[in-house]
Coordinates of C-alpha atoms in Angstrom, one line a residue:
M223 CA 2.9 18.5 15.5
E224 CA 3.3 18.4 11.7
I225 CA 2.6 15.4 9.5
P226 CA 5.5 13.9 7.6
V227 CA 6.3 15.1 4.1
I228 CA 7.9 12.7 1.6
D229 CA 9.8 14.3 -1.2
F230 CA 9.9 11.8 -4.1
N231 CA 12.8 13.7 -5.6
E232 CA 15.0 12.5 -2.8
L233 CA 14.3 8.9 -3.6
D234 CA 16.9 9.0 -6.4
G235 CA 19.6 10.9 -4.6
D236 CA 21.9 10.8 -1.6
K237 CA 19.0 11.2 0.7
R238 CA 17.2 8.0 -0.4
N239 CA 17.8 6.0 2.9
E240 CA 16.7 9.0 4.9
T241 CA 13.5 9.4 2.9
M242 CA 12.7 5.7 3.0
A243 CA 13.1 5.8 6.8
L244 CA 10.8 8.8 7.0
L245 CA 8.2 7.0 4.9
H246 CA 8.5 3.9 7.1
Q247 CA 8.1 6.0 10.3
A248 CA 5.0 7.8 8.8
C249 CA 3.4 4.5 7.9
E250 CA 4.1 3.0 11.4
K251 CA 3.5 6.0 13.7
W252 CA 1.1 8.2 11.7
G253 CA -0.8 6.2 9.1
C254 CA -0.7 9.3 6.9
F255 CA 1.7 11.6 5.2
Q256 CA 2.0 14.2 2.4
I257 CA 3.9 13.6 -0.9
K258 CA 5.6 16.4 -2.9
N259 CA 7.3 16.1 -6.2
H260 CA 5.2 13.1 -7.0
G261 CA 5.2 13.4 -10.7
I262 CA 1.6 14.0 -11.4
D263 CA 1.0 16.9 -13.8
A264 CA 0.1 20.0 -11.8
K265 CA -2.1 21.5 -14.5
L266 CA -4.0 18.2 -14.7
M267 CA -4.6 18.3 -11.0
E268 CA -5.9 21.8 -11.1
R269 CA -8.2 21.0 -14.0
V270 CA -9.7 18.1 -12.1
K271 CA -10.4 20.4 -9.1
Q272 CA -12.0 22.9 -11.4
L273 CA -14.2 20.4 -13.0
V274 CA -15.4 18.9 -9.8
N275 CA -16.1 22.3 -8.3
T276 CA -18.1 23.4 -11.4
H277 CA -20.0 20.1 -11.4
Y278 CA -21.0 20.7 -7.7
E279 CA -22.1 24.3 -8.3
Q280 CA -24.2 23.3 -11.4
N281 CA -25.7 20.0 -10.3
L282 CA -25.4 19.3 -6.6
K283 CA -25.2 22.4 -4.4
Q284 CA -28.9 23.4 -4.6
Q285 CA -29.9 19.8 -4.1
F286 CA -27.8 19.5 -1.0
Y287 CA -29.2 22.5 0.7
E288 CA -32.7 21.2 0.0
S289 CA -31.9 17.7 1.4
E290 CA -33.2 16.1 4.5
I291 CA -29.8 16.6 6.2
A292 CA -29.9 20.3 5.7
K293 CA -33.5 20.5 6.9
R294 CA -32.7 18.5 10.0
L295 CA -29.8 20.8 10.8
E296 CA -31.9 23.9 10.3
G297 CA -34.5 22.5 12.7
K298 CA -31.7 21.7 15.2
G299 CA -32.7 18.0 15.0
H300 CA -30.7 14.9 15.6
T301 CA -27.5 15.1 13.5
S302 CA -25.1 12.5 15.1
D303 CA -25.9 9.9 12.5
V304 CA -25.4 12.0 9.4
D305 CA -22.5 13.7 7.5
W306 CA -22.5 17.2 6.2
E307 CA -21.3 16.2 2.8
S308 CA -22.3 16.1 -0.9
S309 CA -20.6 13.2 -2.6
F310 CA -20.7 10.5 -5.3
F311 CA -18.4 7.6 -6.1
I312 CA -16.6 6.8 -9.4
W313 CA -15.4 3.3 -10.2
H314 CA -12.3 3.3 -12.5
R315 CA -11.0 -0.2 -12.3
P316 CA -11.7 -3.0 -13.1
V317 CA -14.6 -1.3 -14.8
S318 CA -15.5 2.4 -15.1
N319 CA -18.9 3.7 -14.3
M320 CA -18.4 7.3 -15.1
E321 CA -20.7 7.2 -18.2
E322 CA -23.6 6.0 -16.0
I323 CA -23.3 9.1 -13.7
E324 CA -25.7 11.9 -14.5
N325 CA -24.5 15.2 -15.8
L326 CA -20.9 14.4 -16.1
P327 CA -19.6 16.0 -19.4
K328 CA -17.3 14.3 -21.7
D329 CA -14.3 16.4 -20.8
F330 CA -14.8 15.6 -17.1
C331 CA -14.5 11.9 -17.9
T332 CA -11.5 12.3 -20.2
I333 CA -9.6 14.5 -17.7
V334 CA -10.3 12.4 -14.8
D335 CA -9.3 9.2 -16.7
E336 CA -6.0 10.9 -17.5
Y337 CA -5.5 11.9 -13.8
I338 CA -6.3 8.4 -12.5
A339 CA -3.8 6.8 -14.9
Q340 CA -1.1 8.9 -13.4
L341 CA -2.4 8.4 -9.9
V342 CA -2.4 4.6 -10.1
K343 CA 1.2 4.7 -11.1
L344 CA 1.9 6.7 -7.9
A345 CA -0.1 4.3 -5.8
E346 CA 1.9 1.3 -7.3
K347 CA 5.2 3.1 -6.7
L348 CA 4.1 3.8 -3.1
S349 CA 3.1 0.1 -2.6
E350 CA 6.6 -1.0 -3.8
L351 CA 8.3 1.4 -1.4
M352 CA 6.2 0.2 1.5
C353 CA 7.1 -3.4 0.6
E354 CA 10.8 -2.5 0.4
N355 CA 10.6 -1.1 3.9
L356 CA 8.7 -4.1 5.3
G357 CA 11.2 -6.5 3.7
L358 CA 8.7 -8.0 1.3
E359 CA 8.8 -8.7 -2.5
H360 CA 8.5 -5.4 -4.3
D361 CA 5.1 -6.3 -5.8
F362 CA 3.6 -8.1 -2.7
I363 CA 0.9 -5.6 -2.0
K364 CA -0.1 -5.3 -5.7
Q365 CA -0.3 -9.1 -6.0
A366 CA -2.3 -9.3 -2.7
F367 CA -4.7 -6.8 -4.0
S368 CA -5.1 -8.3 -7.5
G369 CA -7.7 -11.0 -7.2
S370 CA -8.7 -12.2 -10.6
K371 CA -8.9 -8.8 -12.3
G372 CA -6.2 -6.6 -10.7
P373 CA -6.5 -4.1 -7.9
S374 CA -9.7 -2.1 -7.5
V375 CA -9.5 1.7 -8.0
G376 CA -12.3 4.2 -7.2
T377 CA -12.7 7.8 -6.3
K378 CA -15.0 9.4 -3.7
V379 CA -15.7 12.9 -4.9
A380 CA -16.9 15.1 -2.2
K381 CA -17.7 18.7 -1.2
Y382 CA -18.2 19.6 2.4
P383 CA -20.6 22.6 2.0
Q384 CA -20.4 25.8 4.0
C385 CA -22.3 25.0 7.1
P386 CA -24.4 27.4 9.2
N387 CA -24.1 25.4 12.4
P388 CA -20.8 23.5 12.3
E389 CA -20.9 22.8 16.0
L390 CA -24.0 20.5 15.5
V391 CA -22.7 18.2 12.8
R392 CA -19.6 16.5 11.4
G393 CA -18.6 17.0 7.8
L394 CA -17.7 13.3 8.0
R395 CA -17.9 11.2 11.2
E396 CA -14.8 9.4 12.7
H397 CA -13.8 6.3 10.9
T398 CA -10.9 4.4 9.4
D399 CA -10.8 3.5 5.7
A400 CA -11.7 -0.1 4.7
G401 CA -9.3 -0.3 1.8
G402 CA -5.7 -0.1 1.0
I403 CA -3.9 3.1 0.0
I404 CA -5.8 6.3 -0.2
L405 CA -4.5 9.3 -2.2
L406 CA -6.3 12.5 -1.6
L407 CA -6.4 15.6 -3.8
Q408 CA -7.9 18.2 -1.4
D409 CA -8.9 21.9 -1.1
D410 CA -6.0 24.4 -1.0
Q411 CA -8.0 27.0 1.0
V412 CA -10.6 25.4 3.3
P413 CA -9.5 23.1 6.2
G414 CA -11.4 20.5 8.0
L415 CA -9.6 17.1 7.8
Q416 CA -8.3 15.8 11.1
F417 CA -6.3 12.6 12.0
L418 CA -6.0 11.0 15.5
K419 CA -2.5 10.6 16.7
D420 CA -1.5 9.8 20.4
D421 CA -5.1 10.5 21.4
E422 CA -5.0 14.0 19.9
W423 CA -6.8 15.2 16.8
I424 CA -4.2 16.7 14.5
K425 CA -5.5 19.3 11.9
I426 CA -4.4 18.5 8.4
P427 CA -3.8 21.8 6.6
P428 CA -5.2 22.5 3.1
S429 CA -2.8 21.1 0.4
K430 CA -0.6 23.8 -1.0
N431 CA 1.4 23.4 -4.2
N432 CA -0.5 20.4 -5.4
T433 CA 0.8 18.0 -2.7
I434 CA -1.0 14.6 -2.5
F435 CA -2.1 13.6 0.9
V436 CA -1.9 9.8 1.6
N437 CA -3.3 7.5 4.3
T438 CA -3.3 3.8 4.7
G439 CA -6.4 1.7 5.2
D440 CA -7.4 -1.3 7.1
Q441 CA -6.1 -3.8 4.5
V442 CA -2.6 -2.4 4.6
E443 CA -2.6 -2.8 8.5
I444 CA -3.7 -6.4 8.0
L445 CA -1.2 -7.2 5.3
S446 CA 1.6 -5.7 7.4
N447 CA 0.4 -7.6 10.5
G448 CA -0.1 -4.4 12.3
R449 CA 3.2 -2.7 11.4
Y450 CA 1.5 0.0 9.3
K451 CA -1.5 1.7 10.8
S452 CA -5.0 2.5 9.6
V453 CA -5.9 5.6 11.7
L454 CA -9.1 7.2 12.7
H455 CA -9.9 10.5 10.9
R456 CA -12.8 12.9 10.4
V457 CA -13.8 16.0 8.6
M458 CA -15.1 19.0 10.5
A459 CA -17.9 21.2 9.0
D460 CA -16.9 24.8 8.3
K461 CA -18.9 27.9 8.7
N462 CA -16.8 30.0 6.3
G463 CA -16.1 27.8 3.3
S464 CA -16.9 24.8 1.2
R465 CA -14.1 22.2 1.2
L466 CA -13.2 20.0 -1.8
S467 CA -12.1 16.4 -1.3
I468 CA -11.1 14.0 -4.2
A469 CA -10.0 10.7 -2.5
T470 CA -8.9 7.8 -4.7
F471 CA -8.8 4.4 -3.2
Y472 CA -6.1 1.8 -4.5
N473 CA -7.9 -1.2 -3.0
P474 CA -8.0 -5.0 -3.1
A475 CA -10.2 -6.6 -5.7
G476 CA -13.5 -7.8 -4.3
D477 CA -12.4 -11.4 -4.7
A478 CA -8.8 -10.9 -3.3
I479 CA -8.0 -13.1 -0.3
I480 CA -6.3 -10.9 2.3
S481 CA -4.1 -12.2 5.2
P482 CA -0.9 -10.9 6.9
A483 CA 2.3 -11.4 4.9
P484 CA 3.8 -14.7 6.2
K485 CA 7.2 -13.0 6.5
L486 CA 5.8 -10.5 9.0
L487 CA 4.1 -13.0 11.3
Y488 CA 5.7 -14.0 14.6
P489 CA 6.4 -17.8 14.9
N490 CA 3.4 -19.7 16.3
H491 CA 2.3 -23.1 17.4
F492 CA 5.6 -24.2 18.9
R493 CA 6.5 -25.6 22.3
F494 CA 8.4 -23.4 24.6
Q495 CA 11.0 -26.1 25.4
D496 CA 11.7 -26.1 21.6
Y497 CA 12.2 -22.4 21.7
L498 CA 14.6 -22.7 24.6
K499 CA 16.8 -25.1 22.7
L500 CA 17.2 -22.6 19.9
Y501 CA 17.7 -19.7 22.3
A502 CA 20.6 -21.6 24.1
T503 CA 22.7 -21.3 20.9
T504 CA 21.6 -17.8 19.9
K505 CA 21.1 -16.0 23.1
F506 CA 23.6 -13.3 22.4
S507 CA 22.6 -12.8 18.8
D508 CA 19.8 -10.6 17.4
K509 CA 16.3 -12.1 18.0
G510 CA 15.1 -11.4 14.4
P511 CA 17.0 -14.2 12.8
R512 CA 16.1 -16.5 15.7
F513 CA 12.5 -15.9 15.1
E514 CA 12.9 -16.6 11.4
S515 CA 14.8 -19.9 12.1
L516 CA 12.0 -20.9 14.5
K517 CA 9.3 -20.3 11.8
K518 CA 11.2 -22.4 9.3
M519 CA 11.8 -25.1 11.7
V520 CA 8.1 -25.2 12.8
N521 CA 6.9 -25.1 9.2
G522 CA 9.0 -28.1 8.4
S523 CA 8.1 -30.2 11.4
N524 CA 4.3 -29.7 11.8
G525 CA 4.7 -27.6 15.0
H526 CA 7.5 -29.4 16.9
L527 CA 11.2 -29.0 16.7
A528 CA 13.4 -32.0 16.6

């Protein structure tokens, strides 16, 4: 079972409808997909990965292997409540915190800022495509996420270090993501990421040719009234390698008010006899317009049809 791959080059050609349908299916059935030909500069992506790997080797690796987590694993202690990862979080928007993080050189900050500027454009494009597939205004997700200062953007920078006993600990325990649209620049050699589909853990291969891996978070599931899924995923520890993960979150602002898109809600608070009146004249028509008519009638009459 292979996860869907969305080719952004196909969005401007004869295969646009087919590509949009594939994206819709990926969001509905998988909650994750890969994007190729996304427009982000490949050399920039490679530079970001190099800088993160160097920072880990110089500043974080020794610290991790001397940590309480590593000692607990070495002593075969209780590890079900910890993650075998070395990570830190960067805020980009509305306000950056990169200058406050220890040992980040200036070129690290400059390159990451450049990468994030391109990645935010991709996230906004993705949100517009999702809105189109859901029949919403093209900027519905962006506006819903905006709050008073615009959508929030942050990056979890993680390494999943080589693990002597991977059977005893997870790289990252099973979870769904709290936010909106997650765009992952991951290792091109070491595996470990897994997503749950149809009660089966699907192994996500390392990202070749600078593809971007995307998954949808809890807020997209809520906004879409359950149409698009936020799916359980995890990272397995690896005995043979150290895995790189640079996950950028395009999230609602902290003060954004989140609720399902009204257009995607089913009609509610109506009397069944009122529904039957409408049904009598539309029985042999598609039910979608009938539901929309019912919503309009209910909204205009405080819950009862005339």
